[in-house]
PDB file of C-alpha atoms and ligand atoms in Angstrom:
ATOM      1  CA  MET A  27     163.207 123.673 121.610  1.00 64.00           C
ATOM      2  CA  ASN A  28     163.269 120.152 120.254  1.00 84.00           C
ATOM      3  CA  GLY A  29     161.937 120.557 116.734  1.00 94.00           C
ATOM      4  CA  ARG A  30     163.458 122.533 113.876  1.00 96.00           C
ATOM      5  CA  PHE A  31     161.953 125.404 111.959  1.00 97.00           C
ATOM      6  CA  ILE A  32     162.355 125.305 108.169  1.00 97.00           C
ATOM      7  CA  THR A  33     160.998 127.992 105.851  1.00 98.00           C
ATOM      8  CA  LEU A  34     160.484 128.162 102.084  1.00 98.00           C
ATOM      9  CA  GLU A  35     160.717 131.459 100.271  1.00 98.00           C
ATOM     10  CA  GLY A  36     160.571 132.835  96.754  1.00 97.00           C
ATOM     11  CA  ILE A  37     158.499 135.005  94.463  1.00 96.00           C
ATOM     12  CA  GLU A  38     155.143 133.852  93.111  1.00 92.00           C
ATOM     13  CA  GLY A  39     155.033 130.847  90.827  1.00 89.00           C
ATOM     14  CA  VAL A  40     158.421 129.293  91.679  1.00 93.00           C
ATOM     15  CA  GLY A  41     156.859 126.014  92.880  1.00 92.00           C
ATOM     16  CA  LYS A  42     156.713 126.640  96.616  1.00 93.00           C
ATOM     17  CA  SER A  43     153.595 124.535  97.255  1.00 93.00           C
ATOM     18  CA  THR A  44     154.889 121.431  95.464  1.00 95.00           C
ATOM     19  CA  ASN A  45     158.262 121.672  97.163  1.00 97.00           C
ATOM     20  CA  LEU A  46     156.792 122.382 100.583  1.00 97.00           C
ATOM     21  CA  ARG A  47     155.036 119.018 100.391  1.00 97.00           C
ATOM     22  CA  PHE A  48     158.277 117.431  99.175  1.00 98.00           C
ATOM     23  CA  VAL A  49     160.214 118.786 102.186  1.00 98.00           C
ATOM     24  CA  ALA A  50     157.513 117.617 104.596  1.00 98.00           C
ATOM     25  CA  ASP A  51     157.540 114.118 103.052  1.00 97.00           C
ATOM     26  CA  LEU A  52     161.344 113.913 103.276  1.00 97.00           C
ATOM     27  CA  LEU A  53     161.242 114.762 106.979  1.00 96.00           C
ATOM     28  CA  GLN A  54     158.383 112.388 107.665  1.00 96.00           C
ATOM     29  CA  ASP A  55     160.249 109.585 105.896  1.00 95.00           C
ATOM     30  CA  ARG A  56     163.088 110.188 108.354  1.00 93.00           C
ATOM     31  CA  GLY A  57     160.672 109.637 111.237  1.00 94.00           C
ATOM     32  CA  HIS A  58     160.045 113.245 112.266  1.00 96.00           C
ATOM     33  CA  GLU A  59     156.676 114.581 113.221  1.00 97.00           C
ATOM     34  CA  VAL A  60     155.996 117.437 110.810  1.00 98.00           C
ATOM     35  CA  MET A  61     153.641 120.397 110.812  1.00 98.00           C
ATOM     36  CA  VAL A  62     153.158 122.312 107.566  1.00 98.00           C
ATOM     37  CA  THR A  63     151.965 125.881 107.851  1.00 98.00           C
ATOM     38  CA  ARG A  64     152.082 129.227 106.067  1.00 98.00           C
ATOM     39  CA  GLU A  65     152.356 132.985 106.394  1.00 98.00           C
ATOM     40  CA  PRO A  66     150.560 135.234 106.381  1.00 98.00           C
ATOM     41  CA  GLY A  67     148.123 132.970 108.251  1.00 98.00           C
ATOM     42  CA  GLY A  68     148.603 129.566 109.833  1.00 98.00           C
ATOM     43  CA  THR A  69     145.976 129.777 112.612  1.00 98.00           C
ATOM     44  CA  PRO A  70     142.263 130.660 112.273  1.00 98.00           C
ATOM     45  CA  LEU A  71     142.859 134.140 113.688  1.00 98.00           C
ATOM     46  CA  ALA A  72     146.006 134.773 111.655  1.00 98.00           C
ATOM     47  CA  GLU A  73     144.166 133.583 108.521  1.00 98.00           C
ATOM     48  CA  ARG A  74     141.715 136.435 109.126  1.00 98.00           C
ATOM     49  CA  VAL A  75     144.658 138.827 109.098  1.00 98.00           C
ATOM     50  CA  ARG A  76     145.763 137.150 105.841  1.00 98.00           C
ATOM     51  CA  ASP A  77     142.369 137.909 104.302  1.00 96.00           C
ATOM     52  CA  ILE A  78     142.777 141.600 105.137  1.00 96.00           C
ATOM     53  CA  LEU A  79     146.249 141.563 103.589  1.00 96.00           C
ATOM     54  CA  LEU A  80     145.386 139.768 100.357  1.00 95.00           C
ATOM     55  CA  ASP A  81     141.846 140.914  99.558  1.00 92.00           C
ATOM     56  CA  HIS A  82     141.188 143.822  97.279  1.00 88.00           C
ATOM     57  CA  ALA A  83     139.363 146.337  99.470  1.00 84.00           C
ATOM     58  CA  ASP A  84     137.887 149.647  98.348  1.00 86.00           C
ATOM     59  CA  GLU A  85     140.179 151.350 100.829  1.00 92.00           C
ATOM     60  CA  PRO A  86     143.959 151.233 100.209  1.00 92.00           C
ATOM     61  CA  VAL A  87     146.260 149.468 102.700  1.00 93.00           C
ATOM     62  CA  PRO A  88     149.061 151.943 103.571  1.00 95.00           C
ATOM     63  CA  PRO A  89     152.522 150.284 103.354  1.00 96.00           C
ATOM     64  CA  LEU A  90     153.182 150.803 107.085  1.00 96.00           C
ATOM     65  CA  ALA A  91     149.842 149.183 107.966  1.00 97.00           C
ATOM     66  CA  GLU A  92     150.691 146.279 105.656  1.00 97.00           C
ATOM     67  CA  LEU A  93     154.003 145.816 107.487  1.00 98.00           C
ATOM     68  CA  LEU A  94     152.351 145.941 110.922  1.00 98.00           C
ATOM     69  CA  LEU A  95     149.643 143.498 109.869  1.00 98.00           C
ATOM     70  CA  MET A  96     152.303 141.039 108.660  1.00 98.00           C
ATOM     71  CA  PHE A  97     153.919 141.126 112.088  1.00 98.00           C
ATOM     72  CA  ALA A  98     150.554 141.022 113.894  1.00 98.00           C
ATOM     73  CA  GLY A  99     149.705 137.819 112.043  1.00 98.00           C
ATOM     74  CA  ARG A 100     153.210 136.498 112.775  1.00 98.00           C
ATOM     75  CA  ALA A 101     152.884 137.205 116.510  1.00 98.00           C
ATOM     76  CA  ILE A 102     149.654 135.182 116.587  1.00 98.00           C
ATOM     77  CA  HIS A 103     151.109 132.342 114.513  1.00 98.00           C
ATOM     78  CA  LEU A 104     154.350 132.187 116.476  1.00 98.00           C
ATOM     79  CA  GLU A 105     152.790 132.134 119.948  1.00 98.00           C
ATOM     80  CA  ASN A 106     149.730 129.993 119.188  1.00 98.00           C
ATOM     81  CA  GLN A 107     151.139 127.479 116.761  1.00 98.00           C
ATOM     82  CA  ILE A 108     154.834 127.499 115.841  1.00 98.00           C
ATOM     83  CA  ARG A 109     156.459 127.670 119.300  1.00 98.00           C
ATOM     84  CA  PRO A 110     154.117 125.105 120.905  1.00 98.00           C
ATOM     85  CA  ALA A 111     154.713 122.676 118.002  1.00 98.00           C
ATOM     86  CA  LEU A 112     158.510 123.071 118.243  1.00 98.00           C
ATOM     87  CA  GLU A 113     158.386 122.589 122.006  1.00 97.00           C
ATOM     88  CA  GLN A 114     156.590 119.287 121.456  1.00 97.00           C
ATOM     89  CA  GLY A 115     159.394 118.149 119.150  1.00 96.00           C
ATOM     90  CA  CYS A 116     157.555 118.740 115.912  1.00 97.00           C
ATOM     91  CA  TRP A 117     159.472 119.940 112.844  1.00 97.00           C
ATOM     92  CA  VAL A 118     157.681 122.955 111.426  1.00 98.00           C
ATOM     93  CA  VAL A 119     157.806 123.642 107.688  1.00 98.00           C
ATOM     94  CA  CYS A 120     156.506 127.108 106.900  1.00 98.00           C
ATOM     95  CA  ASP A 121     155.543 128.590 103.537  1.00 98.00           C
ATOM     96  CA  ARG A 122     157.188 132.047 103.922  1.00 98.00           C
ATOM     97  CA  PHE A 123     158.278 133.879 107.072  1.00 98.00           C
ATOM     98  CA  THR A 124     160.126 137.097 107.917  1.00 98.00           C
ATOM     99  CA  ASP A 125     162.465 136.965 104.891  1.00 98.00           C
ATOM    100  CA  ALA A 126     159.289 137.609 102.875  1.00 98.00           C
ATOM    101  CA  THR A 127     158.674 140.777 104.890  1.00 98.00           C
ATOM    102  CA  TYR A 128     162.175 142.078 104.086  1.00 98.00           C
ATOM    103  CA  ALA A 129     161.627 141.141 100.433  1.00 98.00           C
ATOM    104  CA  TYR A 130     158.040 142.369  99.867  1.00 98.00           C
ATOM    105  CA  GLN A 131     157.483 145.157 102.402  1.00 98.00           C
ATOM    106  CA  GLY A 132     161.158 146.178 102.276  1.00 98.00           C
ATOM    107  CA  GLY A 133     162.375 145.592  98.699  1.00 97.00           C
ATOM    108  CA  GLY A 134     158.924 145.735  97.121  1.00 97.00           C
ATOM    109  CA  ARG A 135     157.173 148.514  99.039  1.00 96.00           C
ATOM    110  CA  GLY A 136     160.216 150.475 100.244  1.00 97.00           C
ATOM    111  CA  GLN A 137     159.903 150.090 104.023  1.00 97.00           C
ATOM    112  CA  SER A 138     163.346 150.387 105.625  1.00 97.00           C
ATOM    113  CA  ALA A 139     165.228 147.253 106.643  1.00 98.00           C
ATOM    114  CA  GLU A 140     165.990 148.932 110.007  1.00 98.00           C
ATOM    115  CA  ARG A 141     162.299 149.335 110.767  1.00 98.00           C
ATOM    116  CA  ILE A 142     161.586 145.729 109.744  1.00 98.00           C
ATOM    117  CA  GLY A 143     164.514 144.592 111.899  1.00 98.00           C
ATOM    118  CA  GLU A 144     163.076 146.415 114.920  1.00 98.00           C
ATOM    119  CA  LEU A 145     159.729 144.684 114.492  1.00 98.00           C
ATOM    120  CA  GLU A 146     161.470 141.348 113.944  1.00 98.00           C
ATOM    121  CA  ARG A 147     163.350 141.679 117.247  1.00 98.00           C
ATOM    122  CA  TRP A 148     160.232 142.875 119.031  1.00 98.00           C
ATOM    123  CA  VAL A 149     157.975 140.058 117.812  1.00 98.00           C
ATOM    124  CA  GLN A 150     160.456 137.191 117.539  1.00 98.00           C
ATOM    125  CA  ARG A 151     163.221 138.102 119.975  1.00 97.00           C
ATOM    126  CA  GLU A 152     166.004 135.632 119.030  1.00 96.00           C
ATOM    127  CA  PHE A 153     163.741 133.294 117.105  1.00 98.00           C
ATOM    128  CA  ARG A 154     164.919 132.662 113.488  1.00 98.00           C
ATOM    129  CA  PRO A 155     164.512 129.755 111.042  1.00 98.00           C
ATOM    130  CA  ASP A 156     167.061 126.919 111.329  1.00 96.00           C
ATOM    131  CA  LEU A 157     167.060 126.619 107.551  1.00 97.00           C
ATOM    132  CA  THR A 158     165.518 128.678 104.756  1.00 98.00           C
ATOM    133  CA  LEU A 159     165.274 127.389 101.199  1.00 98.00           C
ATOM    134  CA  LEU A 160     165.023 130.220  98.688  1.00 98.00           C
ATOM    135  CA  LEU A 161     163.465 129.024  95.440  1.00 98.00           C
ATOM    136  CA  ASP A 162     164.920 131.499  92.994  1.00 97.00           C
ATOM    137  CA  ALA A 163     163.804 132.250  89.445  1.00 95.00           C
ATOM    138  CA  ASP A 164     163.386 135.227  87.149  1.00 94.00           C
ATOM    139  CA  PRO A 165     160.014 136.926  87.744  1.00 92.00           C
ATOM    140  CA  ALA A 166     159.090 136.230  84.111  1.00 88.00           C
ATOM    141  CA  VAL A 167     159.089 132.473  84.855  1.00 83.00           C
ATOM    142  CA  GLY A 168     157.024 132.696  88.034  1.00 78.00           C
ATOM    143  CA  LEU A 169     154.535 135.321  86.962  1.00 77.00           C
ATOM    144  CA  GLY A 170     153.739 133.369  83.795  1.00 75.00           C
ATOM    145  CA  ARG A 171     152.669 130.455  85.997  1.00 75.00           C
ATOM    146  CA  VAL A 172     150.634 132.674  88.342  1.00 73.00           C
ATOM    147  CA  GLY A 173     148.772 134.252  85.435  1.00 68.00           C
ATOM    148  CA  ARG A 174     147.355 130.844  84.543  1.00 71.00           C
ATOM    149  CA  ARG A 175     146.043 130.196  88.072  1.00 73.00           C
ATOM    150  CA  GLY A 176     142.985 132.454  87.990  1.00 75.00           C
ATOM    151  CA  GLU A 177     142.104 135.500  90.048  1.00 81.00           C
ATOM    152  CA  SER A 178     145.098 137.465  91.395  1.00 84.00           C
ATOM    153  CA  ASP A 179     145.457 138.722  94.995  1.00 88.00           C
ATOM    154  CA  ARG A 180     146.657 142.174  96.125  1.00 87.00           C
ATOM    155  CA  PHE A 181     150.328 141.210  95.633  1.00 87.00           C
ATOM    156  CA  GLU A 182     150.010 139.229  92.424  1.00 86.00           C
ATOM    157  CA  ILE A 183     148.706 142.302  90.573  1.00 83.00           C
ATOM    158  CA  GLU A 184     152.060 144.058  91.101  1.00 85.00           C
ATOM    159  CA  ARG A 185     154.259 144.711  88.095  1.00 85.00           C
ATOM    160  CA  ARG A 186     157.424 142.948  87.007  1.00 88.00           C
ATOM    161  CA  ASP A 187     159.746 145.579  88.547  1.00 93.00           C
ATOM    162  CA  PHE A 188     158.139 145.028  91.976  1.00 95.00           C
ATOM    163  CA  PHE A 189     158.984 141.301  91.793  1.00 95.00           C
ATOM    164  CA  SER A 190     162.492 142.070  90.510  1.00 96.00           C
ATOM    165  CA  ARG A 191     163.096 144.132  93.664  1.00 97.00           C
ATOM    166  CA  VAL A 192     161.590 141.370  95.814  1.00 97.00           C
ATOM    167  CA  ARG A 193     163.866 138.802  94.181  1.00 97.00           C
ATOM    168  CA  GLU A 194     166.983 140.962  94.586  1.00 98.00           C
ATOM    169  CA  THR A 195     166.222 141.515  98.277  1.00 98.00           C
ATOM    170  CA  TYR A 196     165.853 137.777  98.819  1.00 98.00           C
ATOM    171  CA  LEU A 197     169.174 137.151  97.060  1.00 98.00           C
ATOM    172  CA  ASP A 198     170.898 139.873  99.120  1.00 98.00           C
ATOM    173  CA  ARG A 199     169.665 138.219 102.285  1.00 98.00           C
ATOM    174  CA  ALA A 200     170.910 134.827 101.119  1.00 98.00           C
ATOM    175  CA  ARG A 201     174.340 136.321 100.411  1.00 98.00           C
ATOM    176  CA  ALA A 202     174.393 137.869 103.891  1.00 98.00           C
ATOM    177  CA  GLU A 203     173.399 134.644 105.681  1.00 97.00           C
ATOM    178  CA  PRO A 204     174.645 131.811 103.475  1.00 96.00           C
ATOM    179  CA  SER A 205     174.581 129.107 106.111  1.00 94.00           C
ATOM    180  CA  ARG A 206     170.933 129.637 107.060  1.00 96.00           C
ATOM    181  CA  MET A 207     169.567 130.583 103.660  1.00 97.00           C
ATOM    182  CA  ARG A 208     170.246 128.286 100.715  1.00 97.00           C
ATOM    183  CA  VAL A 209     169.469 129.347  97.161  1.00 97.00           C
ATOM    184  CA  ILE A 210     167.836 126.728  94.940  1.00 97.00           C
ATOM    185  CA  ASP A 211     167.622 127.361  91.193  1.00 97.00           C
ATOM    186  CA  ALA A 212     163.870 126.994  90.624  1.00 96.00           C
ATOM    187  CA  SER A 213     164.135 127.390  86.865  1.00 94.00           C
ATOM    188  CA  LEU A 214     165.599 123.861  86.614  1.00 95.00           C
ATOM    189  CA  PRO A 215     163.345 120.826  85.987  1.00 95.00           C
ATOM    190  CA  LEU A 216     161.479 119.665  89.101  1.00 95.00           C
ATOM    191  CA  GLU A 217     163.680 116.576  89.642  1.00 97.00           C
ATOM    192  CA  ALA A 218     166.820 118.732  89.701  1.00 97.00           C
ATOM    193  CA  VAL A 219     165.202 121.243  92.084  1.00 97.00           C
ATOM    194  CA  GLN A 220     164.188 118.433  94.416  1.00 98.00           C
ATOM    195  CA  ALA A 221     167.629 116.827  94.287  1.00 98.00           C
ATOM    196  CA  GLU A 222     169.095 120.157  95.492  1.00 97.00           C
ATOM    197  CA  ILE A 223     166.463 120.426  98.209  1.00 97.00           C
ATOM    198  CA  ARG A 224     167.231 116.885  99.394  1.00 97.00           C
ATOM    199  CA  THR A 225     170.933 117.743  99.661  1.00 96.00           C
ATOM    200  CA  GLU A 226     170.196 120.815 101.779  1.00 94.00           C
ATOM    201  CA  ILE A 227     167.753 118.981 104.032  1.00 94.00           C
ATOM    202  CA  ASN A 228     170.206 116.128 104.545  1.00 92.00           C
ATOM    203  CA  LYS A 229     172.704 118.658 105.881  1.00 88.00           C
ATOM    204  CA  VAL A 230     170.382 119.657 108.739  1.00 81.00           C
ATOM    205  CA  LEU A 231     169.193 116.139 109.527  1.00 77.00           C
TER     206      LEU A 231
HETATM  207  P1  TMP B 837     151.369 133.108  99.221  1.00 58.66           P
HETATM  208  O1  TMP B 837     150.483 133.364  98.056  1.00 58.66           O
HETATM  209  O2  TMP B 837     152.698 132.573  98.871  1.00 58.66           O
HETATM  210  O3  TMP B 837     150.698 132.341 100.305  1.00 58.66           O
HETATM  211  O4  TMP B 837     151.707 134.530  99.876  1.00 58.66           O
HETATM  212  C1  TMP B 837     150.790 135.538  99.965  1.00 58.66           C
HETATM  213  C2  TMP B 837     151.429 136.853  99.655  1.00 58.66           C
HETATM  214  O5  TMP B 837     151.880 137.494 100.844  1.00 58.66           O
HETATM  215  C3  TMP B 837     152.621 136.794  98.723  1.00 58.66           C
HETATM  216  O6  TMP B 837     152.358 137.634  97.623  1.00 58.66           O
HETATM  217  C4  TMP B 837     153.754 137.378  99.523  1.00 58.66           C
HETATM  218  C5  TMP B 837     153.079 138.168 100.589  1.00 58.66           C
HETATM  219  N1  TMP B 837     153.834 138.300 101.833  1.00 58.66           N
HETATM  220  C6  TMP B 837     154.382 139.535 102.155  1.00 58.66           C
HETATM  221  O7  TMP B 837     154.230 140.489 101.407  1.00 58.66           O
HETATM  222  N2  TMP B 837     155.076 139.659 103.317  1.00 58.66           N
HETATM  223  C7  TMP B 837     155.233 138.631 104.200  1.00 58.66           C
HETATM  224  O8  TMP B 837     155.870 138.801 105.255  1.00 58.66           O
HETATM  225  C8  TMP B 837     154.653 137.358 103.856  1.00 58.66           C
HETATM  226  C9  TMP B 837     154.803 136.211 104.789  1.00 58.66           C
HETATM  227  C10 TMP B 837     153.979 137.238 102.663  1.00 58.66           C
END
């Protein structure tokens, strides 16, 4: 594949959207064609799966079904959008990917990492991000920002301890794969966060 696949991760409210745009602009300034996308979602069909995952339904979503739906959406996104874009030489910047499944469905909801790993190998085979930027901050920082944004989705209503487990799982993954996954301190002022991001991006360019 000609393009590179870069993902942004982190708990709610750490500034992913702002920094996603920043990463895309940096790459574009260097002359790369860039596609920005997100998970769950990213294609019209996968966005319908996202709606199922995030909406508050009368019927509960069992944790195993939530995990399978995440990978169903990912299979659609990967085959219909991400792989074709990379094959055309596009750099793909994705708001969340499979690290989020380990963090939320694994750390948050208690699904085993082995089971998630099996699905990852089944759906993605060898495919992994070239670089993952983990925007890290205490849940108190992020959730304060989310609370001011309006109506909460099915994940945002979770309690502080859920997001603490999500954060710890992300950090464990970063410790296990330090060259792919770079931790950025998202509690710093935006200019400092973006200076760190620029340094990490420059390393892969
Ligand atoms: P977003 O609001 O950042 O777009 O993400 C939507 C929610 O989906 C967010 O709370 C995290 C959650 N999520 C998972 O639980 N597992 C996953 O694999 C992904 C990609 C997202």
